[in-house]
Every structure is written in structure tokens, then in C-alpha cells.
Amino acid sequence: MDETKDQYELRKKKIAQLEEKGIESYPASFGPHITVREAAAKEEGVTVRIAGRLMSKRLMGKASFSHIKDYSGRLQVYVRRDNVGEEAFAAFKEMDIGDFMGVEGEIFITKTGEKTVLVKSYVFLAKSLRPLPEKWHGLKDTETRYRKRYLDILVNPQSSDILKARSIVINEMRNRLLQKDFVEVETPILQDIPGGASARPFKTFHNTFGRDLYLRIAPELYLKRLLVGGWDRVFEIGRNFRNEGISTRHNPEFTMLEVYCAYTDYRYMMELSREIIISVQEKLEAGGFKIPIDFSDGWEEKDLWALLTEYTGTGFSPTDSFEDIKKKADKLDVPPGKDSPDKVIDRIFSKYVEENLVKPTFVTGYLSEHSPLAKRSARDGNISERFEIFICGQEVGNAYSEQNDPAVQKAMFESQLAGQGADASEVDTDYIEALEYGMPPASGLGIGIDRIVMLMTGAESIREVILFPMLKPVQKDY
RNA sequence: GGGCCAGUAGCUCAGGCGGUAGAGCAACGCCCUUUUAAGGCGUGGGUCGAAGGUUCGAUUCCUUCCUGGCUCACCA
């Protein structure tokens, strides 16, 4: 039989059959109803109206048990010929798994103790033309899970949970900051001078202005302009774009929280970051998530150079010359390459130290020449007032006392530019001018939200915590 | 970009050291009014990732390519 060849064709024909019977295959709405979760909480005998997707169907001649799923959960429904009538029951038998329906009926409890809706009437709400992934194994193919995320979150509860955790994380961060009197702002994503970090930007073009623009690599310089304007406590949660490698920890667009607080220095940000992360953990745990790490322990401050010395067994000091560092890198089997000293240090750090920083740790002691936007330490001009947060061997945050001296800032920009060569953009003179009007002393913090969600959910890949991660574009005939 | 692994039915997976493939779920038909991975009997469904090569013959062997995953390099 040709008709049975293709499930898709068959289901399309069912739409025509519905229309013949005068049943709309894609009606506009269902009307008042409650969620599946709410319905499941009702007592026996209560009449409920619910709507959702048909996820299973166990048909026994003249009756059928099925499960209906909406965003709040699943509930069993029991459709009996004697309750809905012969015609409606025949139509129900024609429904496919994946179709949407709305039902009205009475709550009862089955022999096996499952709360169920004894359906009195139902309406067809939308047709599904393609068969859903397998009910037991779900959808496993990684590529398909990312490309067709709607199927992944539909049939794989663990995927859905991780991505919902993300929403809780962001909300909790936002709420905490709002409670503390921070103002949430949105600054430009399209920028003509991409600044605030060192990374290669994405380039785009504005037709009316006839000029190149860049997708931001960080919002930092705009947020600090707000400090100049007297907005003393600001934060932004938003997307940054960096035109660099993709890995299990890097997506070209990722979400950052950046916070700035006037009249405080980087020590304030230690407290704030700790508070934010712990409250996020508590919020998730309250929502039933099991967090694999205890974030309440740790939060010790450790010196970069002491850590390097401890874990490599080689003495490191901030006063080491580039030659010294290269020699030590060589001994430690780290290719020094042609990079600047901070990159070599970073590489040694990644290889020997990072994995040991399991408990939340504030790493301090970063060289000021490689932290152009940070203030120098009053005690040691070589060192910046800066820390990075490491948890579970991953860098999740970066903070410093903000450089607000326009002359020093300008000099830092210029020397940084000189060191970059071909890749360099230009000095953001507009930003320097803003500083010249005066910026209060302030501290700033950036937290990578994707990575926090990874830590909180135990996700192995950043792609598990981003709904639609960047994949190579393909032309595929589905 | 380098290395390793993978791609077989809508989904989850077997298999084949060369003779064009199987299971479960899903689908189709019949039976079944408390099932829950419902059950029973029966049926259909595949350019075995793509293209070349070797061969009488390739899904299987070889080469190249595509896609993905992990990993290294670079970055957050």
C-alpha cells in the first residue's frame, strides 16, 4: 500500500479527513484551562480542562490511556468510547502521537494509583505531521539535539532542565542586583570601536552610514560611561561576540553579566560575586536542582605567582623578565611561541594550576601591564587590583578596581595598541574624553553566565546550556 | 588546523573479514473498556553520510570529501 509508505504523507491526509468531518486541524485557541501540574494537584471528582501534546497512546479497542504534556508536566488521560461517544472515540483513534488536544474531564485515580483525567470531551488543537523521537530512548544524536533543539527539550527532560536552570540563574542574578539598588541597562551591541577586552570581533556593515561596525566583545566601556554620568550602580546581562575558536567551553556568542559599583574597589566585587553565586545555588536547589558542587566552601584569595610556584615546582615572581619566563616555560614543556609574557604565563597556568582550583578561588597578582582597564595596586605598581574567579578548574569571572585616570588610561591603550601590531583597532578617544569629565572610583565584575550554568548543572559542554549553540551551517534536506 | 572516534528505517541500536540488511519503539491492518516501555496476530518502510576506485559484484575493502563528537593548539 503506497499510502502507508510515509508517515508524513499519511498524517497530511488525516488533516483532510478532519476537515471533511468539519473538525478544524489548526484551531486558534482552546479557552480557559489549567496546567497539567495544577490538574494533577486536584482531588478526585473535580472537573478540569487541560491542553497539551499527546505523548503516548495505549489503545485497547474501546478505551485508551494516553499522556498529555504541557510545559508544566505530563498527565494521564483516559478516553473511553462510552464517555466521549462513538464518533469522538473513532476520531481519537485517528490522532497521532505529537498532536495537540484539549480535554475536559474528571480527575480519578487508576488501579495502579496514577492520577488521571477521565475524559468527557476533547477538542483537536493542532496536527503533528512528523513522528516524534522515540519515547523510551529519547533523542540521542548530539548534532540533531542541537540543531533541532525543540525536539531535544520536548523528549529529553534532562536537556530541558539544564536550559530552564539557565533562566533561573539569570533571574536570580538580576533580582539580587536589583535588590541591592543596581540599575539594569542595555548598551550598544553594534560598536564602531570594539573595546573592553582583547578579542577578535565580528565585523558588520551599516548601509546608511556606509561604514563598518563591530559586534561588541564586551560592554565595559559603555557601562563605565554611565558611571561618569552618575549612575553609580549599573549592570548589564547580555550577549558578547568574539570571533574566535569554538570548543566545549567557547561559543562565539556568549552571555556575560557585568556589574559596576562606584566608590568601591575590587574587594567589594569579591564579596558581591560570592554572594551572587551562592544565592544562585540556593535558588536552584530550592527549585529541586541538584548542584554537583558546594559553592559555600572556599573563596580564598591566592596569588597567581605563588600558585605557579606551588604547582610547577619552579619559582615564579612578578618581577621575572620575559626571558626568564620563556626559559621556565620551556622547562615545563609549554611552548613559549611568539606571544606576550602574559599569554605564556596564562598557558603555564592553564596547564599546571587551573585544574587544581576546584573550590571557588580568587586569583590575584595579575600584572598591571596586561590589565589595561584596571587600577594599579598602591603597594606594587607592577600588580593590578584585579582578581579572577576559578571554580572547578574553570575561569568564571574577572574583576578589578577600574582605571579612572584618563591620562593613565590613554597611555595604557596606546602601549597595548603598539604591542598588538596588525590586529589592533584604534584608541577609543571618546571613552578617554568621558573619563576626562571625571569617573568616580569604582569596581567592576564580569561573570560568564554560560559557564556558571555549566557548573551549576554539571553540563560538560557549553552547548548544553545554550538553546541554539553555533554550529556549522549546513544545507540539509530534512 | 592536527589527532582519535562516529554516521545503517522517523527514533534507539545490531550486523556484515565482498553476494544490496535486522530488532525494539513509531507507522499500517485486525483483536482488546484500568493501561503505563500495555499486550496478541499480521504488514509496510532503507540510494547502509556523499563521490570516486578496486572487483563479475561494494552497505562491507581503498581514497577523497561532508557532518558531528572528543581532544590538542588559540581564546573567556
Coordinates of C-alpha atoms (C1' of nucleotides) in Angstrom, one line a residue:
Chain A
M1 CA 0.0 0.0 0.0
D2 CA 1.5 3.3 -1.1
E3 CA -0.4 5.2 1.4
T4 CA 1.4 3.6 4.4
K5 CA 4.8 4.3 2.9
D6 CA 5.4 7.5 4.5
Q7 CA 4.2 8.6 8.0
Y8 CA 4.3 12.2 6.9
E9 CA 2.0 11.7 3.9
L10 CA -0.3 9.7 5.9
R11 CA -0.6 12.4 8.6
K12 CA -1.2 15.0 5.9
K13 CA -4.1 13.0 4.7
K14 CA -5.5 13.0 8.2
I15 CA -5.8 16.8 8.0
A16 CA -8.1 16.5 5.0
Q17 CA -10.1 13.8 6.8
L18 CA -10.5 16.1 9.8
E19 CA -11.7 18.9 7.5
E20 CA -14.3 16.6 5.9
K21 CA -15.7 15.9 9.3
G22 CA -15.9 19.6 10.0
I23 CA -13.1 19.5 12.5
E24 CA -10.5 22.3 12.4
S25 CA -7.0 20.9 12.2
Y26 CA -5.4 24.1 13.5
P27 CA -7.9 25.9 15.6
A28 CA -6.9 29.3 17.0
S29 CA -7.3 28.7 20.7
F30 CA -8.7 26.5 23.4
G31 CA -10.1 28.8 26.0
P32 CA -9.9 28.7 29.8
H33 CA -7.9 25.8 31.2
I34 CA -5.4 25.0 33.8
T35 CA -1.9 23.5 33.6
V36 CA -1.3 19.8 33.8
R37 CA 0.5 20.3 37.1
E38 CA -2.4 22.2 38.6
A39 CA -4.8 19.5 37.3
A40 CA -2.7 16.8 38.9
A41 CA -3.0 18.5 42.2
K42 CA -6.8 18.4 42.2
E43 CA -8.9 16.0 44.2
E44 CA -10.7 13.0 42.7
G45 CA -14.1 14.0 41.2
V46 CA -13.0 17.6 40.3
T47 CA -13.6 18.6 36.7
V48 CA -10.6 20.0 34.9
R49 CA -9.8 21.4 31.5
I50 CA -6.2 20.9 30.2
A51 CA -4.4 21.2 26.9
G52 CA -1.2 19.7 25.6
R53 CA 0.6 17.4 23.3
L54 CA -0.3 13.8 23.0
M55 CA 2.9 11.9 24.0
S56 CA 1.7 8.3 24.2
K57 CA -1.4 6.3 23.4
R58 CA -2.3 2.8 24.7
L59 CA -5.3 1.8 22.8
M60 CA -7.5 -1.1 23.9
G61 CA -10.3 -1.3 21.5
K62 CA -12.9 0.9 23.1
A63 CA -10.8 2.8 25.5
S64 CA -7.3 4.3 25.7
F65 CA -4.8 5.6 28.2
S66 CA -2.6 8.4 27.0
H67 CA -0.3 11.0 28.4
I68 CA -0.7 14.7 27.7
K69 CA 2.3 17.0 28.1
D70 CA 2.4 20.8 28.6
Y71 CA 5.2 23.0 29.9
S72 CA 4.4 22.1 33.5
G73 CA 4.5 18.3 33.1
R74 CA 2.5 15.3 32.0
L75 CA -0.8 13.8 33.0
Q76 CA -2.5 10.6 32.0
V77 CA -5.9 10.9 30.3
Y78 CA -8.4 8.1 29.9
V79 CA -10.6 8.3 26.8
R80 CA -13.5 5.8 26.8
R81 CA -15.9 5.3 24.0
D82 CA -18.8 5.2 26.5
N83 CA -17.8 8.6 27.9
V84 CA -17.0 10.6 24.8
G85 CA -19.3 8.9 22.3
E86 CA -18.7 6.6 19.3
E87 CA -17.8 9.3 16.8
A88 CA -15.4 11.2 19.0
F89 CA -13.7 8.0 20.0
A90 CA -13.3 7.0 16.4
A91 CA -11.7 10.4 15.8
F92 CA -9.4 10.0 18.8
K93 CA -8.2 6.7 17.4
E94 CA -7.1 8.6 14.3
M95 CA -5.0 11.0 16.4
D96 CA -1.2 10.7 16.3
I97 CA 1.4 10.9 19.0
G98 CA 2.6 14.5 18.8
D99 CA -0.8 16.0 18.0
F100 CA -2.2 18.6 20.4
M101 CA -5.5 18.3 22.1
G102 CA -7.6 19.9 24.8
V103 CA -9.6 17.8 27.2
E104 CA -12.2 18.2 29.8
G105 CA -13.0 15.6 32.3
E106 CA -13.0 14.4 35.9
I107 CA -9.9 13.6 38.0
F108 CA -9.8 10.0 39.2
I109 CA -7.1 7.6 40.4
T110 CA -6.5 4.4 38.5
K111 CA -6.0 0.9 39.8
T112 CA -2.2 1.5 39.8
G113 CA -2.6 4.8 41.7
E114 CA -2.0 7.3 38.9
K115 CA -3.9 10.5 38.8
T116 CA -5.8 10.6 35.5
V117 CA -8.4 12.6 33.7
L118 CA -11.5 10.6 32.8
V119 CA -12.2 12.5 29.6
K120 CA -15.8 13.7 29.0
S121 CA -15.0 15.6 25.8
Y122 CA -11.9 16.7 23.9
V123 CA -11.0 19.0 21.0
F124 CA -8.3 18.7 18.4
L125 CA -5.9 21.6 18.7
A126 CA -3.0 21.0 16.2
K127 CA -1.7 18.4 13.9
S128 CA 1.8 17.0 14.1
L129 CA 3.0 15.8 10.7
R130 CA 6.3 14.3 11.6
P131 CA 6.8 11.4 14.1
L132 CA 8.4 12.4 17.4
P133 CA 11.7 10.8 18.5
E134 CA 11.4 7.5 20.3
K135 CA 9.6 7.6 23.6
W136 CA 12.0 5.5 25.6
H137 CA 15.5 6.4 24.5
G138 CA 14.6 9.9 23.5
L139 CA 16.8 11.8 21.1
K140 CA 20.5 11.0 21.5
D141 CA 22.2 12.1 18.3
T142 CA 24.2 15.2 19.5
E143 CA 24.0 17.1 16.3
T144 CA 20.3 16.6 15.9
R145 CA 19.8 17.6 19.6
Y146 CA 21.5 20.9 18.9
R147 CA 20.1 21.6 15.5
K148 CA 16.5 20.6 16.4
R149 CA 16.5 21.8 20.0
Y150 CA 12.8 21.8 20.0
L151 CA 12.8 18.0 19.8
D152 CA 15.6 17.7 22.4
I153 CA 13.7 19.8 25.0
L154 CA 10.4 18.0 24.1
V155 CA 11.6 14.5 24.7
N156 CA 14.8 14.8 26.9
P157 CA 13.8 16.1 30.3
Q158 CA 17.4 16.5 31.4
S159 CA 18.1 18.8 28.5
S160 CA 15.1 20.8 29.2
D161 CA 16.0 21.1 32.9
I162 CA 19.5 22.3 32.2
L163 CA 18.2 25.0 29.9
K164 CA 15.5 26.0 32.4
A165 CA 18.2 26.2 35.1
R166 CA 19.8 28.9 32.9
S167 CA 16.7 31.0 33.2
I168 CA 16.7 30.6 37.0
V169 CA 20.4 31.6 37.2
I170 CA 19.9 34.8 35.2
N171 CA 16.7 35.7 37.1
E172 CA 18.4 35.2 40.4
M173 CA 21.4 37.3 39.4
R174 CA 19.1 40.1 38.2
N175 CA 16.9 40.0 41.3
R176 CA 19.9 40.1 43.6
L177 CA 21.4 43.1 41.9
L178 CA 18.0 44.9 41.7
Q179 CA 17.5 44.4 45.4
K180 CA 20.9 45.9 46.0
D181 CA 19.8 49.0 44.1
F182 CA 21.7 48.4 40.9
V183 CA 20.1 49.6 37.7
E184 CA 19.9 47.2 34.7
V185 CA 20.9 48.8 31.5
E186 CA 21.4 47.9 27.8
T187 CA 24.4 49.3 25.9
P188 CA 25.2 49.1 22.2
I189 CA 26.0 45.8 20.6
L190 CA 26.9 47.4 17.4
Q191 CA 30.0 49.5 18.1
D192 CA 32.4 51.3 15.9
I193 CA 35.4 50.6 18.2
P194 CA 35.2 47.2 19.9
G195 CA 36.8 47.5 23.3
G196 CA 36.7 46.3 26.9
A197 CA 38.5 43.1 26.2
S198 CA 41.2 41.7 23.9
A199 CA 39.5 39.5 21.3
R200 CA 38.8 39.5 17.6
P201 CA 35.4 41.0 16.8
F202 CA 32.8 40.2 14.3
K203 CA 32.5 42.8 11.6
T204 CA 29.4 44.1 10.0
F205 CA 28.3 47.0 7.8
H206 CA 25.8 49.8 8.2
N207 CA 24.3 50.8 4.9
T208 CA 23.1 54.2 5.7
F209 CA 26.3 55.3 7.4
G210 CA 28.3 53.5 4.8
R211 CA 30.8 52.2 7.4
D212 CA 32.0 49.2 9.2
L213 CA 30.7 48.4 12.6
Y214 CA 31.6 45.6 15.0
L215 CA 29.6 43.4 17.3
R216 CA 30.7 44.1 20.8
I217 CA 33.3 42.0 22.6
A218 CA 32.4 43.5 25.9
P219 CA 30.0 46.2 27.2
E220 CA 32.6 47.5 29.7
L221 CA 33.5 50.9 28.2
Y222 CA 29.8 51.9 27.8
L223 CA 28.9 50.8 31.3
K224 CA 31.7 53.0 32.7
R225 CA 30.5 55.9 30.7
L226 CA 27.4 55.5 32.8
L227 CA 29.5 55.9 36.0
V228 CA 30.7 59.2 34.5
G229 CA 27.1 60.1 34.1
G230 CA 26.3 59.5 37.8
W231 CA 24.7 56.1 37.5
D232 CA 26.7 54.6 40.4
R233 CA 25.4 51.1 40.4
V234 CA 24.8 49.5 37.0
F235 CA 24.8 46.1 35.5
E236 CA 24.1 44.5 32.1
I237 CA 23.3 40.9 31.3
G238 CA 23.8 40.4 27.6
R239 CA 25.5 38.8 24.7
N240 CA 29.1 39.3 23.7
F241 CA 30.6 38.2 20.5
R242 CA 34.1 37.0 19.9
N243 CA 35.3 35.8 16.5
E244 CA 37.4 33.0 17.8
G245 CA 37.5 29.3 18.3
I246 CA 34.6 27.1 19.2
S247 CA 35.0 24.5 21.8
T248 CA 33.1 22.8 24.7
R249 CA 33.8 26.0 26.7
H250 CA 33.5 28.6 23.9
N251 CA 30.6 29.7 21.9
P252 CA 31.1 32.7 19.5
E253 CA 28.2 34.5 21.2
F254 CA 28.0 34.1 25.0
T255 CA 26.3 35.8 27.8
M256 CA 28.0 37.9 30.4
L257 CA 27.0 39.7 33.5
E258 CA 28.9 42.9 34.0
V259 CA 28.4 44.9 37.2
Y260 CA 29.9 48.3 38.2
C261 CA 29.8 49.9 41.6
A262 CA 31.1 53.4 42.3
Y263 CA 33.1 54.1 45.4
T264 CA 34.2 50.6 45.9
D265 CA 37.3 48.7 44.9
Y266 CA 37.9 45.1 43.7
R267 CA 37.5 43.7 47.2
Y268 CA 33.8 44.7 47.1
M269 CA 33.5 42.6 44.0
M270 CA 34.9 39.6 45.8
E271 CA 32.0 39.8 48.3
L272 CA 29.5 40.5 45.6
S273 CA 30.5 37.7 43.3
R274 CA 30.5 35.2 46.2
E275 CA 27.1 36.4 47.3
I276 CA 25.6 36.2 43.8
I277 CA 26.9 32.7 43.1
I278 CA 25.8 31.3 46.4
S279 CA 22.4 32.8 46.1
V280 CA 22.1 31.3 42.6
Q281 CA 23.0 27.9 44.0
E282 CA 20.4 28.3 46.8
K283 CA 17.7 29.3 44.3
L284 CA 18.4 26.3 42.1
E285 CA 18.4 23.9 45.0
A286 CA 15.1 25.4 46.2
G287 CA 13.8 24.6 42.7
G288 CA 14.8 21.0 43.0
F289 CA 18.1 21.1 41.1
K290 CA 20.9 19.0 42.5
I291 CA 24.1 21.0 42.3
P292 CA 27.3 18.9 41.9
I293 CA 29.5 21.4 43.8
D294 CA 29.3 23.1 47.1
F295 CA 29.8 26.8 46.5
S296 CA 29.7 27.8 50.1
D297 CA 33.2 26.5 50.8
G298 CA 36.4 28.1 49.6
W299 CA 36.6 31.6 48.2
E300 CA 40.1 32.0 49.4
E301 CA 42.4 34.6 47.8
K302 CA 45.5 33.1 46.2
D303 CA 48.4 34.8 44.5
L304 CA 49.0 33.9 40.9
W305 CA 52.8 33.7 41.3
A306 CA 52.5 31.6 44.5
L307 CA 50.1 29.2 42.7
L308 CA 52.5 28.9 39.7
T309 CA 55.4 28.2 42.1
E310 CA 53.4 25.7 44.1
Y311 CA 52.1 23.6 41.2
T312 CA 55.0 23.8 38.8
G313 CA 57.7 23.4 41.4
T314 CA 59.5 26.2 39.7
G315 CA 59.9 29.6 41.3
F316 CA 57.8 32.4 39.6
S317 CA 57.8 36.0 40.5
P318 CA 56.1 39.1 39.1
T319 CA 59.5 40.6 38.5
D320 CA 60.6 37.7 36.2
S321 CA 61.8 39.0 32.9
F322 CA 60.2 37.7 29.7
E323 CA 63.4 35.8 29.1
D324 CA 63.1 34.1 32.5
I325 CA 59.5 33.2 31.8
K326 CA 60.4 31.7 28.4
K327 CA 63.1 29.6 29.9
K328 CA 60.8 28.3 32.6
A329 CA 58.1 27.7 30.1
D330 CA 60.5 25.6 28.1
K331 CA 61.5 23.5 31.1
L332 CA 57.8 23.0 31.9
D333 CA 57.1 21.8 28.4
V334 CA 55.0 24.7 27.5
P335 CA 55.6 26.2 24.1
P336 CA 56.5 29.9 24.6
G337 CA 55.7 30.8 21.0
K338 CA 55.9 34.4 19.9
D339 CA 53.3 35.6 22.3
S340 CA 53.5 38.2 25.0
P341 CA 54.6 37.2 28.5
D342 CA 51.1 37.2 30.0
K343 CA 50.0 34.7 27.4
V344 CA 52.8 32.4 28.2
I345 CA 52.1 32.7 31.9
D346 CA 48.4 32.0 31.1
R347 CA 49.4 28.9 29.3
I348 CA 51.5 27.6 32.1
F349 CA 48.7 28.4 34.5
S350 CA 46.2 26.5 32.4
K351 CA 48.4 23.5 32.2
Y352 CA 49.6 23.2 35.7
V353 CA 47.3 25.2 38.1
E354 CA 43.8 25.6 36.8
E355 CA 42.6 22.0 37.3
N356 CA 43.6 22.3 41.0
L357 CA 41.4 25.2 41.6
V358 CA 38.3 23.2 42.4
K359 CA 36.9 25.2 45.3
P360 CA 35.9 28.8 44.4
T361 CA 39.2 30.7 44.4
F362 CA 40.1 34.4 43.8
V363 CA 43.3 34.5 42.0
T364 CA 45.2 37.9 42.4
G365 CA 48.5 39.2 41.3
Y366 CA 47.9 39.9 37.6
L367 CA 50.4 42.2 36.0
S368 CA 49.1 45.7 35.5
E369 CA 50.7 46.0 32.1
H370 CA 48.3 43.2 30.9
S371 CA 45.3 44.7 32.7
P372 CA 44.9 48.0 30.9
L373 CA 41.5 48.8 32.3
A374 CA 42.4 48.0 35.9
K375 CA 44.0 50.3 38.5
R376 CA 47.5 49.5 39.7
S377 CA 47.9 48.3 43.2
A378 CA 49.0 51.1 45.6
R379 CA 51.6 48.8 47.1
D380 CA 53.1 47.4 44.0
G381 CA 52.8 49.3 40.7
N382 CA 53.5 46.1 38.7
I383 CA 50.4 44.4 40.0
S384 CA 46.8 45.4 39.3
E385 CA 44.0 45.5 41.7
R386 CA 42.4 42.6 40.0
F387 CA 41.2 39.0 40.5
E388 CA 39.8 36.2 38.5
I389 CA 37.4 33.6 39.9
F390 CA 38.1 30.0 39.3
I391 CA 35.7 27.2 40.1
C392 CA 36.1 23.6 39.2
G393 CA 39.2 24.4 37.2
Q394 CA 37.4 27.0 35.1
E395 CA 37.6 30.7 34.9
V396 CA 34.2 32.1 35.6
G397 CA 34.8 35.7 36.5
N398 CA 37.1 38.6 36.3
A399 CA 37.0 41.8 38.3
Y400 CA 39.1 44.8 39.1
S401 CA 39.3 48.3 40.5
E402 CA 38.5 50.4 37.5
Q403 CA 41.1 52.7 36.0
N404 CA 39.6 56.2 36.1
D405 CA 42.7 58.3 35.5
P406 CA 42.3 59.4 31.8
A407 CA 46.0 60.0 31.3
V408 CA 47.0 56.6 32.6
Q409 CA 44.1 55.0 30.7
K410 CA 45.2 56.7 27.4
A411 CA 48.8 55.6 27.9
M412 CA 47.7 52.0 28.6
F413 CA 45.6 51.9 25.5
E414 CA 48.4 53.3 23.4
S415 CA 51.1 50.9 24.7
Q416 CA 48.6 48.0 24.3
L417 CA 48.0 49.1 20.7
A418 CA 51.7 49.3 20.0
G419 CA 52.1 45.7 21.2
Q420 CA 49.3 44.3 19.0
G421 CA 50.5 45.2 15.5
A422 CA 48.2 44.3 12.6
D423 CA 45.3 43.1 14.8
A424 CA 45.0 46.4 16.6
S425 CA 42.0 48.6 16.4
E426 CA 42.1 52.2 17.4
V427 CA 42.1 54.0 20.8
D428 CA 38.6 54.9 21.9
T429 CA 39.2 58.6 22.3
D430 CA 35.5 59.2 23.1
Y431 CA 35.9 57.0 26.1
I432 CA 39.0 58.8 27.2
E433 CA 37.1 62.1 26.9
A434 CA 34.4 60.7 29.1
L435 CA 37.0 59.9 31.7
E436 CA 38.2 63.4 31.5
Y437 CA 34.9 64.6 32.8
G438 CA 35.6 62.5 35.9
M439 CA 34.7 59.0 36.8
P440 CA 34.3 58.0 40.5
P441 CA 36.5 55.3 41.8
A442 CA 34.7 52.1 41.1
S443 CA 35.0 48.4 40.8
G444 CA 33.7 46.1 38.0
L445 CA 32.9 42.5 37.7
G446 CA 32.3 40.2 34.8
I447 CA 30.8 36.7 35.2
G448 CA 30.4 34.3 32.3
I449 CA 26.8 33.1 32.7
D450 CA 27.1 30.1 30.4
R451 CA 29.9 28.8 32.5
I452 CA 28.1 29.4 35.7
V453 CA 25.2 27.4 34.3
M454 CA 27.6 24.6 33.3
L455 CA 29.0 24.4 36.8
M456 CA 25.6 24.5 38.4
T457 CA 24.1 21.8 36.2
G458 CA 27.2 19.7 35.7
A459 CA 27.0 20.2 31.9
E460 CA 30.1 19.1 30.1
S461 CA 29.7 21.3 27.1
I462 CA 28.7 25.0 26.8
R463 CA 26.4 23.7 24.0
E464 CA 24.2 22.1 26.6
V465 CA 23.5 25.4 28.3
I466 CA 22.8 27.4 25.2
L467 CA 19.5 26.8 23.5
F468 CA 20.8 27.2 19.9
P469 CA 24.6 26.9 20.0
M470 CA 26.6 27.9 17.0
L471 CA 27.0 25.0 14.6
K472 CA 28.5 24.9 11.1
P473 CA 25.8 26.0 8.7
V474 CA 24.5 23.2 6.5
Q475 CA 22.1 22.7 3.7
K476 CA 20.2 19.6 4.5
D477 CA 17.1 18.3 3.1
Y478 CA 15.1 17.1 6.1
Chain B
rG1 C1' 44.2 23.5 11.6
rG2 C1' 46.4 18.4 13.9
rG3 C1' 45.0 13.5 16.2
rC4 C1' 41.2 9.8 17.7
rC5 C1' 36.1 8.0 17.1
rA6 C1' 31.3 8.0 14.8
rG7 C1' 27.4 8.5 10.6
rU8 C1' 22.8 1.7 8.9
rA9 C1' 14.5 2.6 8.9
rG10 C1' 11.1 8.7 11.7
rC11 C1' 13.9 7.4 16.7
rU12 C1' 17.4 3.9 19.6
rC13 C1' 20.7 0.4 18.0
rA14 C1' 22.5 -4.7 16.0
rG15 C1' 25.1 -6.7 11.7
rG16 C1' 28.2 -7.9 7.9
rC17 C1' 36.8 -10.1 7.3
rG18 C1' 32.6 -8.6 -0.6
rG19 C1' 26.9 -11.7 -2.9
rU20 C1' 22.4 -4.8 -1.9
rA21 C1' 20.4 -5.7 5.6
rG22 C1' 17.8 -6.9 11.1
rA23 C1' 15.5 -5.8 16.2
rG24 C1' 12.7 -2.6 19.6
rC25 C1' 9.8 1.8 19.5
rA26 C1' 7.0 4.7 15.9
rA27 C1' 3.6 3.6 11.5
rC28 C1' -0.4 0.4 8.9
rG29 C1' -4.4 -3.8 9.4
rC30 C1' -7.2 -6.9 12.9
rC31 C1' -8.4 -8.2 18.4
rC32 C1' -8.7 -6.0 23.1
rU33 C1' -13.2 -0.7 28.1
rU34 C1' -7.9 0.4 34.3
rU35 C1' -3.2 0.7 30.7
rU36 C1' 1.5 2.8 31.7
rA37 C1' 8.3 1.0 27.6
rA38 C1' 0.2 -2.1 27.7
rG39 C1' -0.5 -6.9 25.1
rG40 C1' -1.5 -10.6 20.9
rC41 C1' -1.5 -11.8 15.5
rG42 C1' -0.1 -9.8 10.8
rU43 C1' 2.1 -5.9 7.3
rG44 C1' 4.9 -2.0 5.1
rG45 C1' 9.2 1.1 5.4
rG46 C1' 16.3 1.7 4.0
rU47 C1' 20.3 5.3 -2.8
rC48 C1' 23.7 1.4 5.0
rG49 C1' 26.6 10.1 5.2
rA50 C1' 28.4 11.6 -0.4
rA51 C1' 31.5 10.8 -4.6
rG52 C1' 35.2 8.1 -6.9
rG53 C1' 38.4 3.5 -7.1
rU54 C1' 39.4 -2.0 -6.9
rU55 C1' 36.0 -6.1 -8.3
rC56 C1' 31.9 -10.3 -12.1
rG57 C1' 29.6 -7.8 -7.9
rA58 C1' 30.7 -2.7 -2.7
rU59 C1' 26.5 -1.1 2.5
rU60 C1' 31.2 -4.1 3.7
rC61 C1' 37.8 -3.1 1.1
rC62 C1' 40.7 1.5 -0.6
rU63 C1' 40.9 7.0 -1.5
rU64 C1' 38.8 11.7 -1.1
rC65 C1' 35.1 14.7 0.7
rC66 C1' 30.8 16.1 4.0
rU67 C1' 28.8 16.3 9.0
rG68 C1' 29.3 15.6 14.2
rG69 C1' 31.6 14.3 19.0
rC70 C1' 36.0 14.2 22.0
rU71 C1' 41.0 16.0 22.2
rC72 C1' 45.3 19.3 21.2
rA73 C1' 46.5 24.3 19.5
rC74 C1' 44.1 29.7 20.2
rC75 C1' 40.8 32.3 23.3
rA76 C1' 36.7 33.6 28.0

